[in-house]
Amino acid sequence: MVQKKKKNNNKPQSTTNASAVEGFNSMFSMFESNSNDLNEKDENKIEPLIHIPQNNDLEKLDNEPKPKNPPKKLKRKLMIDQTTTTTIIDNNNSNNNNNNEPTTSTTITNINNNNNNEISRILDFKKKELENRELDIIVKEKEIKRQRKDIKEEMDKMKVALNKQKVLLEQNKNSTVSIAIPSNALAGIQSEEMKTYIIEMISRQATMNKIDEIIVFKTDDYNEEDSQQQSDLNLLLKVLEYIETPHYLREELFNTLDKDYFNVDKLNSINSCQQQSEEEQSKQLYREGVVTNQHWKNQSIVNVGLDKLVLIPKRLNPGTRLTIDIKSNGGNGDDVEVDEKREINDKYINGKIISPSDIKKEGYYWGHHIRLVDSLEKVASTCQYQDTQNYDYIIMHSQYGEQFPSYTDVVINNAKKYNHLLVIFADANASSTVNPEFKLGSEVLVPDTHINTLVDFNIKKLRFEETLSITLSKLKNTFYY
């Protein structure tokens, strides 16, 4: 133990003792500064307390009992305090955590509930959306089925109507077709050349659609004293006759010096059956001709536009136009001598008169003839067909009629067999408030069908030649061949 103590008498221990002395001196000086009994003299006599310890003093200090080490105690206390503080803080933290745990858990629960509600709402929305789509699909399927059913019904009606139409066309293939046009068809046209051209369009439309008769009726506003209306009517009739006549007969039948024929040379030719070209003349069985001033015995000589004239076994007035069948072997009779017969055969072609209706029965279209009536009511009463004396099927066209064509409408389903078809074109310039069907006034002329073909056109009021072209093109191959 003594050796350990000696080992402890080192410089660090001296430093510790010196600091202790230094602290004591500081305390003493404090008490001394507070003491009023001390004077300055005594104060100067006081020796400094800080000195280097001597060996004797060190021995005395060694022999004295050692006090406990204050720094260690302070450190231990500090550690205890720190431990206590840490424990308190931990307890506080634990308390705080325990207090915050319910709030946090509640918040998480609320968030989870909100998420679940949102998911449920989205699922419900998607479910309803899918249900609505399924309903839409079901409705569309029903609509498609209904449309298919309607289409099938329409197709069945169309088939029935087409079958009726085929039967009707077959029954009426040899029937005649007549059209009645108003006298004011040229109203509003100023140029005479343009009027002639419009008449050519009317004639061409009639030829293209195989019209057998053109009837021109005087309209309600026609005035005999109106020179313009009378001039237009004369021009319409003359040029229609001129265009329909074969070119080889025009010089004999018309006075081409008349002012109404001034523009006819500018018209185009119509190559119908009765106006064949020279190459087809030799193969033609029928010809249009005019009776000449010559005759042979009781027979008339007819010019048919060929190199040879035609001899017919009947005396007729010169200038008479007629239709000749040149395929028969003439009508000279057995009383003609052989030499005379040879001479006749060298100069003439033997032929006979034939009706255009007979030619139509053989499948040929043989042009149209033109006539004038005083009013619309007299169109039927002046029918020139001898077999029926009237038109057994009448179609009227005006803006009051039913839309045509339609394969399922009443127009075709009510069609019937006829011998003579009449298509009346009402006066488009008349008052639009009066239905022309009510003005007929004759039971003979009551129309079987009232149609309107001028639907969905960009022009509000079409001209007559346009109306004629549209209507005839729709009626052809529907009511007649």
mmCIF file of C-alpha atoms in Angstrom, residues 39-348:
data_model
loop_
_atom_site.group_PDB
_atom_site.id
_atom_site.type_symbol
_atom_site.label_atom_id
_atom_site.label_comp_id
_atom_site.label_asym_id
_atom_site.label_seq_id
_atom_site.Cartn_x
_atom_site.Cartn_y
_atom_site.Cartn_z
ATOM 1 C CA ASN A 39 -7.379 47.337 6.469
ATOM 2 C CA GLU A 40 -5.277 47.747 3.546
ATOM 3 C CA LYS A 41 -2.049 47.319 5.475
ATOM 4 C CA ASP A 42 -2.961 43.941 6.727
ATOM 5 C CA GLU A 43 -4.082 43.156 3.335
ATOM 6 C CA ASN A 44 -0.683 43.915 1.876
ATOM 7 C CA LYS A 45 0.982 41.751 4.491
ATOM 8 C CA ILE A 46 -0.969 38.739 3.464
ATOM 9 C CA GLU A 47 1.232 36.443 1.549
ATOM 10 C CA PRO A 48 0.019 34.775 -1.537
ATOM 11 C CA LEU A 49 -1.618 31.534 -0.849
ATOM 12 C CA ILE A 50 -0.601 29.967 -4.040
ATOM 13 C CA HIS A 51 2.708 28.294 -3.606
ATOM 14 C CA ILE A 52 4.392 25.222 -4.500
ATOM 15 C CA PRO A 53 3.784 22.599 -1.847
ATOM 16 C CA GLN A 54 6.732 21.258 0.068
ATOM 17 C CA ASN A 55 7.551 17.720 0.874
ATOM 18 C CA ASN A 56 6.373 18.071 4.462
ATOM 19 C CA ASP A 57 3.064 19.282 3.373
ATOM 20 C CA LEU A 58 2.783 16.435 0.975
ATOM 21 C CA GLU A 59 3.501 13.955 3.711
ATOM 22 C CA LYS A 60 0.860 15.546 5.899
ATOM 23 C CA LEU A 61 -1.624 15.305 3.172
ATOM 24 C CA ASP A 62 -0.739 11.683 2.581
ATOM 25 C CA ASN A 63 -1.171 10.886 6.224
ATOM 26 C CA GLU A 64 -4.591 12.511 6.344
ATOM 27 C CA PRO A 65 -7.568 10.371 5.451
ATOM 28 C CA LYS A 66 -8.619 10.798 1.833
ATOM 29 C CA PRO A 67 -12.045 12.210 1.146
ATOM 30 C CA LYS A 68 -14.333 10.616 -1.317
ATOM 31 C CA ASN A 69 -13.724 11.508 -4.908
ATOM 32 C CA PRO A 70 -16.276 14.292 -5.702
ATOM 33 C CA PRO A 71 -15.996 14.049 -9.436
ATOM 34 C CA LYS A 72 -16.927 10.388 -9.323
ATOM 35 C CA LYS A 73 -19.907 11.120 -7.132
ATOM 36 C CA LEU A 74 -20.966 13.923 -9.414
ATOM 37 C CA LYS A 75 -20.602 11.673 -12.409
ATOM 38 C CA ARG A 76 -22.611 8.963 -10.753
ATOM 39 C CA LYS A 77 -25.271 11.432 -9.833
ATOM 40 C CA LEU A 78 -25.251 12.780 -13.313
ATOM 41 C CA MET A 79 -25.640 9.309 -14.681
ATOM 42 C CA ILE A 80 -28.512 8.696 -12.267
ATOM 43 C CA ASP A 81 -30.112 11.951 -13.328
ATOM 44 C CA GLN A 82 -29.637 11.120 -16.946
ATOM 45 C CA THR A 83 -31.123 7.686 -16.372
ATOM 46 C CA THR A 84 -34.036 9.183 -14.564
ATOM 47 C CA THR A 85 -34.550 11.783 -17.262
ATOM 48 C CA THR A 86 -34.356 9.158 -19.949
ATOM 49 C CA THR A 87 -36.844 7.036 -18.067
ATOM 50 C CA ILE A 88 -39.187 9.975 -17.718
ATOM 51 C CA ILE A 89 -38.846 10.841 -21.386
ATOM 52 C CA ASP A 90 -39.414 7.221 -22.317
ATOM 53 C CA ASN A 91 -42.427 7.120 -20.103
ATOM 54 C CA ASN A 92 -43.717 10.323 -21.610
ATOM 55 C CA ASN A 93 -43.088 9.013 -25.090
ATOM 56 C CA SER A 94 -44.772 5.787 -24.234
ATOM 57 C CA ASN A 95 -47.678 7.711 -22.779
ATOM 58 C CA ASN A 96 -47.818 9.894 -25.845
ATOM 59 C CA ASN A 97 -47.639 6.852 -28.100
ATOM 60 C CA ASN A 98 -50.351 5.196 -26.079
ATOM 61 C CA ASN A 99 -52.461 8.334 -26.377
ATOM 62 C CA ASN A 100 -51.822 8.665 -30.168
ATOM 63 C CA GLU A 101 -52.407 5.008 -31.035
ATOM 64 C CA PRO A 102 -56.235 5.207 -30.873
ATOM 65 C CA THR A 103 -56.293 8.372 -33.043
ATOM 66 C CA THR A 104 -54.011 6.860 -35.671
ATOM 67 C CA SER A 105 -55.927 3.625 -35.762
ATOM 68 C CA THR A 106 -59.195 5.548 -36.067
ATOM 69 C CA THR A 107 -57.795 7.597 -38.949
ATOM 70 C CA ILE A 108 -56.601 4.484 -40.767
ATOM 71 C CA THR A 109 -59.960 2.852 -40.209
ATOM 72 C CA ASN A 110 -61.731 5.900 -41.640
ATOM 73 C CA ILE A 111 -59.434 5.929 -44.679
ATOM 74 C CA ASN A 112 -60.056 2.242 -45.257
ATOM 75 C CA ASN A 113 -63.787 2.786 -44.955
ATOM 76 C CA ASN A 114 -63.656 5.673 -47.417
ATOM 77 C CA ASN A 115 -61.654 3.582 -49.852
ATOM 78 C CA ASN A 116 -64.100 0.724 -49.536
ATOM 79 C CA ASN A 117 -67.013 3.091 -50.116
ATOM 80 C CA GLU A 118 -65.331 4.576 -53.174
ATOM 81 C CA ILE A 119 -64.584 1.127 -54.576
ATOM 82 C CA SER A 120 -68.162 0.065 -53.937
ATOM 83 C CA ARG A 121 -69.476 3.176 -55.649
ATOM 84 C CA ILE A 122 -67.232 2.597 -58.693
ATOM 85 C CA LEU A 123 -68.284 -1.045 -58.873
ATOM 86 C CA ASP A 124 -71.945 -0.080 -58.655
ATOM 87 C CA PHE A 125 -71.457 2.500 -61.432
ATOM 88 C CA LYS A 126 -69.696 -0.017 -63.667
ATOM 89 C CA LYS A 127 -72.394 -2.560 -62.943
ATOM 90 C CA LYS A 128 -75.136 -0.116 -63.909
ATOM 91 C CA GLU A 129 -73.186 0.872 -67.003
ATOM 92 C CA LEU A 130 -72.907 -2.760 -68.053
ATOM 93 C CA GLU A 131 -76.617 -3.266 -67.389
ATOM 94 C CA ASN A 132 -77.449 -0.221 -69.504
ATOM 95 C CA ARG A 133 -75.252 -1.537 -72.282
ATOM 96 C CA GLU A 134 -76.972 -4.886 -72.122
ATOM 97 C CA LEU A 135 -80.347 -3.139 -72.311
ATOM 98 C CA ASP A 136 -79.172 -1.094 -75.286
ATOM 99 C CA ILE A 137 -77.968 -4.250 -77.021
ATOM 100 C CA ILE A 138 -81.315 -5.925 -76.358
ATOM 101 C CA VAL A 139 -83.197 -2.898 -77.704
ATOM 102 C CA LYS A 140 -80.961 -2.749 -80.788
ATOM 103 C CA GLU A 141 -81.441 -6.459 -81.405
ATOM 104 C CA LYS A 142 -85.199 -5.993 -81.231
ATOM 105 C CA GLU A 143 -84.943 -3.019 -83.585
ATOM 106 C CA ILE A 144 -82.813 -5.011 -86.022
ATOM 107 C CA LYS A 145 -85.298 -7.876 -85.916
ATOM 108 C CA ARG A 146 -88.155 -5.464 -86.555
ATOM 109 C CA GLN A 147 -86.274 -3.855 -89.435
ATOM 110 C CA ARG A 148 -85.519 -7.250 -90.919
ATOM 111 C CA LYS A 149 -89.170 -8.138 -90.637
ATOM 112 C CA ASP A 150 -90.180 -4.868 -92.299
ATOM 113 C CA ILE A 151 -87.606 -5.367 -95.051
ATOM 114 C CA LYS A 152 -88.851 -8.873 -95.626
ATOM 115 C CA GLU A 153 -92.433 -7.639 -95.837
ATOM 116 C CA GLU A 154 -91.392 -4.895 -98.244
ATOM 117 C CA MET A 155 -89.488 -7.393 -100.356
ATOM 118 C CA ASP A 156 -92.510 -9.664 -100.429
ATOM 119 C CA LYS A 157 -94.680 -6.747 -101.499
ATOM 120 C CA MET A 158 -92.127 -5.815 -104.142
ATOM 121 C CA LYS A 159 -92.094 -9.359 -105.463
ATOM 122 C CA VAL A 160 -95.874 -9.396 -105.655
ATOM 123 C CA ALA A 161 -95.903 -5.969 -107.325
ATOM 124 C CA LEU A 162 -93.165 -6.968 -109.785
ATOM 125 C CA ASN A 163 -95.059 -10.115 -110.686
ATOM 126 C CA LYS A 164 -98.177 -8.024 -111.247
ATOM 127 C CA GLN A 165 -96.132 -5.586 -113.269
ATOM 128 C CA LYS A 166 -94.752 -8.352 -115.479
ATOM 129 C CA VAL A 167 -98.232 -9.717 -116.025
ATOM 130 C CA LEU A 168 -99.510 -6.213 -116.738
ATOM 131 C CA LEU A 169 -96.762 -5.477 -119.243
ATOM 132 C CA GLU A 170 -97.297 -8.771 -120.979
ATOM 133 C CA GLN A 171 -101.046 -8.194 -121.208
ATOM 134 C CA ASN A 172 -100.673 -4.635 -122.483
ATOM 135 C CA LYS A 173 -97.674 -5.015 -124.777
ATOM 136 C CA ASN A 174 -99.849 -4.437 -127.873
ATOM 137 C CA SER A 175 -101.889 -1.616 -126.339
ATOM 138 C CA THR A 176 -101.642 1.964 -127.510
ATOM 139 C CA VAL A 177 -100.282 4.854 -125.428
ATOM 140 C CA SER A 178 -101.554 8.410 -125.874
ATOM 141 C CA ILE A 179 -100.465 11.615 -124.172
ATOM 142 C CA ALA A 180 -102.459 14.832 -123.758
ATOM 143 C CA ILE A 181 -100.364 18.001 -123.535
ATOM 144 C CA PRO A 182 -101.501 21.609 -122.920
ATOM 145 C CA SER A 183 -101.533 24.179 -125.687
ATOM 146 C CA ASN A 184 -99.363 26.569 -123.638
ATOM 147 C CA ALA A 185 -96.350 24.217 -123.562
ATOM 148 C CA LEU A 186 -94.302 26.949 -125.272
ATOM 149 C CA ALA A 187 -95.306 29.723 -122.869
ATOM 150 C CA GLY A 188 -92.463 31.916 -121.665
ATOM 151 C CA ILE A 189 -90.131 31.192 -124.608
ATOM 152 C CA GLN A 190 -89.290 34.310 -126.623
ATOM 153 C CA SER A 191 -87.119 32.994 -129.465
ATOM 154 C CA GLU A 192 -88.797 31.259 -132.414
ATOM 155 C CA GLU A 193 -85.726 29.102 -132.893
ATOM 156 C CA MET A 194 -85.839 27.999 -129.268
ATOM 157 C CA LYS A 195 -89.553 27.208 -129.583
ATOM 158 C CA THR A 196 -88.785 24.972 -132.554
ATOM 159 C CA TYR A 197 -86.064 23.252 -130.579
ATOM 160 C CA ILE A 198 -88.441 22.642 -127.626
ATOM 161 C CA ILE A 199 -90.998 21.109 -129.992
ATOM 162 C CA GLU A 200 -88.284 18.800 -131.306
ATOM 163 C CA MET A 201 -87.552 17.735 -127.710
ATOM 164 C CA ILE A 202 -91.239 16.891 -127.178
ATOM 165 C CA SER A 203 -91.344 14.886 -130.391
ATOM 166 C CA ARG A 204 -88.148 13.027 -129.578
ATOM 167 C CA GLN A 205 -89.432 12.140 -126.099
ATOM 168 C CA ALA A 206 -92.632 10.784 -127.626
ATOM 169 C CA THR A 207 -90.652 8.679 -130.096
ATOM 170 C CA MET A 208 -88.177 7.422 -127.511
ATOM 171 C CA ASN A 209 -91.007 6.297 -125.205
ATOM 172 C CA LYS A 210 -93.117 4.768 -128.023
ATOM 173 C CA ILE A 211 -96.077 7.140 -127.812
ATOM 174 C CA ASP A 212 -98.735 6.372 -130.405
ATOM 175 C CA GLU A 213 -100.775 9.570 -130.173
ATOM 176 C CA ILE A 214 -100.175 13.178 -129.096
ATOM 177 C CA ILE A 215 -103.310 15.130 -128.195
ATOM 178 C CA VAL A 216 -102.986 18.900 -127.806
ATOM 179 C CA PHE A 217 -105.818 20.369 -125.724
ATOM 180 C CA LYS A 218 -106.603 24.053 -125.366
ATOM 181 C CA THR A 219 -106.134 25.297 -121.815
ATOM 182 C CA ASP A 220 -108.706 27.269 -119.845
ATOM 183 C CA ASP A 221 -106.845 30.519 -120.383
ATOM 184 C CA TYR A 222 -106.605 30.044 -124.154
ATOM 185 C CA ASN A 223 -107.959 33.041 -126.029
ATOM 186 C CA GLU A 224 -108.723 32.862 -129.751
ATOM 187 C CA GLU A 225 -108.108 36.582 -130.085
ATOM 188 C CA ASP A 226 -104.663 36.387 -128.529
ATOM 189 C CA SER A 227 -102.328 36.292 -131.525
ATOM 190 C CA GLN A 228 -99.369 35.040 -129.490
ATOM 191 C CA GLN A 229 -101.256 32.058 -128.090
ATOM 192 C CA GLN A 230 -102.652 31.204 -131.503
ATOM 193 C CA SER A 231 -99.221 31.505 -133.118
ATOM 194 C CA ASP A 232 -97.643 29.229 -130.501
ATOM 195 C CA LEU A 233 -100.406 26.640 -130.956
ATOM 196 C CA ASN A 234 -100.026 26.611 -134.755
ATOM 197 C CA LEU A 235 -96.257 26.330 -134.472
ATOM 198 C CA LEU A 236 -96.569 23.437 -132.019
ATOM 199 C CA LEU A 237 -98.931 21.460 -134.281
ATOM 200 C CA LYS A 238 -97.073 22.122 -137.538
ATOM 201 C CA VAL A 239 -93.581 21.316 -136.289
ATOM 202 C CA LEU A 240 -94.775 18.175 -134.485
ATOM 203 C CA GLU A 241 -96.292 16.949 -137.755
ATOM 204 C CA TYR A 242 -93.191 17.909 -139.706
ATOM 205 C CA ILE A 243 -90.750 16.095 -137.368
ATOM 206 C CA GLU A 244 -92.861 12.947 -137.283
ATOM 207 C CA THR A 245 -93.082 12.752 -141.076
ATOM 208 C CA PRO A 246 -90.326 10.814 -142.922
ATOM 209 C CA HIS A 247 -87.907 13.140 -144.685
ATOM 210 C CA TYR A 248 -88.752 11.815 -148.185
ATOM 211 C CA LEU A 249 -92.390 12.933 -147.798
ATOM 212 C CA ARG A 250 -91.899 16.391 -146.289
ATOM 213 C CA GLU A 251 -91.603 18.322 -149.545
ATOM 214 C CA GLU A 252 -94.867 16.843 -150.825
ATOM 215 C CA LEU A 253 -96.839 17.301 -147.643
ATOM 216 C CA PHE A 254 -95.598 20.656 -146.263
ATOM 217 C CA ASN A 255 -95.104 24.116 -147.619
ATOM 218 C CA THR A 256 -91.582 24.698 -146.392
ATOM 219 C CA LEU A 257 -91.833 28.391 -147.325
ATOM 220 C CA ASP A 258 -94.199 28.931 -144.406
ATOM 221 C CA LYS A 259 -92.617 31.023 -141.639
ATOM 222 C CA ASP A 260 -93.377 28.302 -139.076
ATOM 223 C CA TYR A 261 -90.935 26.014 -140.891
ATOM 224 C CA PHE A 262 -88.189 28.575 -141.044
ATOM 225 C CA ASN A 263 -85.978 26.809 -138.447
ATOM 226 C CA VAL A 264 -86.813 23.179 -139.234
ATOM 227 C CA ASP A 265 -83.651 22.692 -141.270
ATOM 228 C CA LYS A 266 -81.643 23.043 -138.053
ATOM 229 C CA LEU A 267 -83.387 20.096 -136.421
ATOM 230 C CA ASN A 268 -81.826 16.678 -135.997
ATOM 231 C CA SER A 269 -83.316 13.648 -137.717
ATOM 232 C CA ILE A 270 -85.173 10.990 -135.741
ATOM 233 C CA ASN A 271 -84.305 7.490 -136.914
ATOM 234 C CA SER A 272 -87.464 5.702 -135.842
ATOM 235 C CA CYS A 273 -88.841 2.596 -137.553
ATOM 236 C CA GLN A 274 -90.708 4.616 -140.150
ATOM 237 C CA GLN A 275 -87.644 6.779 -140.870
ATOM 238 C CA GLN A 276 -85.061 4.167 -141.769
ATOM 239 C CA SER A 277 -81.763 4.920 -143.451
ATOM 240 C CA GLU A 278 -81.189 4.022 -147.111
ATOM 241 C CA GLU A 279 -79.190 0.916 -146.170
ATOM 242 C CA GLU A 280 -82.144 -0.461 -144.181
ATOM 243 C CA GLN A 281 -84.846 0.434 -146.719
ATOM 244 C CA SER A 282 -84.460 -2.766 -148.722
ATOM 245 C CA LYS A 283 -85.026 -4.880 -145.600
ATOM 246 C CA GLN A 284 -88.022 -2.877 -144.397
ATOM 247 C CA LEU A 285 -91.456 -4.535 -144.635
ATOM 248 C CA TYR A 286 -93.566 -1.411 -144.115
ATOM 249 C CA ARG A 287 -93.290 2.101 -145.532
ATOM 250 C CA GLU A 288 -95.007 5.441 -145.071
ATOM 251 C CA GLY A 289 -96.193 6.890 -148.392
ATOM 252 C CA VAL A 290 -98.261 9.568 -150.042
ATOM 253 C CA VAL A 291 -100.667 9.111 -152.959
ATOM 254 C CA THR A 292 -99.463 10.736 -156.181
ATOM 255 C CA ASN A 293 -101.457 12.268 -158.986
ATOM 256 C CA GLN A 294 -100.847 9.210 -161.154
ATOM 257 C CA HIS A 295 -102.974 6.092 -161.200
ATOM 258 C CA TRP A 296 -103.194 2.889 -163.183
ATOM 259 C CA LYS A 297 -106.705 1.768 -163.947
ATOM 260 C CA ASN A 298 -108.482 1.551 -160.592
ATOM 261 C CA GLN A 299 -105.256 1.520 -158.617
ATOM 262 C CA SER A 300 -103.375 4.363 -156.932
ATOM 263 C CA ILE A 301 -99.665 4.941 -157.251
ATOM 264 C CA VAL A 302 -97.930 5.754 -153.964
ATOM 265 C CA ASN A 303 -94.518 7.310 -153.353
ATOM 266 C CA VAL A 304 -92.770 5.532 -150.477
ATOM 267 C CA GLY A 305 -89.298 6.985 -150.973
ATOM 268 C CA LEU A 306 -87.870 4.051 -152.928
ATOM 269 C CA ASP A 307 -86.601 3.805 -156.487
ATOM 270 C CA LYS A 308 -89.894 2.213 -157.500
ATOM 271 C CA LEU A 309 -93.366 3.490 -156.761
ATOM 272 C CA VAL A 310 -95.933 1.311 -155.016
ATOM 273 C CA LEU A 311 -99.147 0.261 -156.683
ATOM 274 C CA ILE A 312 -102.106 -0.303 -154.362
ATOM 275 C CA PRO A 313 -105.451 -1.784 -155.468
ATOM 276 C CA LYS A 314 -107.561 1.248 -154.507
ATOM 277 C CA ARG A 315 -108.232 4.716 -155.892
ATOM 278 C CA LEU A 316 -107.435 7.462 -153.311
ATOM 279 C CA ASN A 317 -107.201 11.215 -153.415
ATOM 280 C CA PRO A 318 -103.745 12.618 -154.253
ATOM 281 C CA GLY A 319 -101.761 13.824 -151.207
ATOM 282 C CA THR A 320 -103.229 11.243 -148.872
ATOM 283 C CA ARG A 321 -100.715 9.819 -146.438
ATOM 284 C CA LEU A 322 -100.944 6.136 -145.611
ATOM 285 C CA THR A 323 -98.969 3.124 -144.419
ATOM 286 C CA ILE A 324 -98.109 0.448 -146.994
ATOM 287 C CA ASP A 325 -97.282 -3.201 -146.557
ATOM 288 C CA ILE A 326 -94.766 -3.960 -149.326
ATOM 289 C CA LYS A 327 -93.976 -7.521 -148.319
ATOM 290 C CA SER A 328 -97.247 -8.875 -149.836
ATOM 291 C CA ASN A 329 -97.429 -9.759 -153.490
ATOM 292 C CA GLY A 330 -99.637 -6.886 -154.534
ATOM 293 C CA GLY A 331 -103.272 -6.827 -155.555
ATOM 294 C CA ASN A 332 -103.206 -6.850 -159.370
ATOM 295 C CA GLY A 333 -105.638 -9.721 -159.722
ATOM 296 C CA ASP A 334 -105.817 -12.596 -162.126
ATOM 297 C CA ASP A 335 -107.434 -10.526 -164.883
ATOM 298 C CA VAL A 336 -104.146 -8.835 -165.672
ATOM 299 C CA GLU A 337 -102.357 -10.206 -168.676
ATOM 300 C CA VAL A 338 -98.892 -11.647 -168.377
ATOM 301 C CA ASP A 339 -97.174 -8.878 -170.355
ATOM 302 C CA GLU A 340 -98.901 -6.158 -168.426
ATOM 303 C CA LYS A 341 -98.047 -7.923 -165.199
ATOM 304 C CA ARG A 342 -94.414 -8.060 -166.194
ATOM 305 C CA GLU A 343 -94.462 -4.359 -167.083
ATOM 306 C CA ILE A 344 -96.078 -3.508 -163.771
ATOM 307 C CA ASN A 345 -93.500 -5.528 -161.863
ATOM 308 C CA ASP A 346 -90.700 -3.693 -163.657
ATOM 309 C CA LYS A 347 -92.029 -0.241 -162.748
ATOM 310 C CA TYR A 348 -93.923 -0.715 -159.535
#
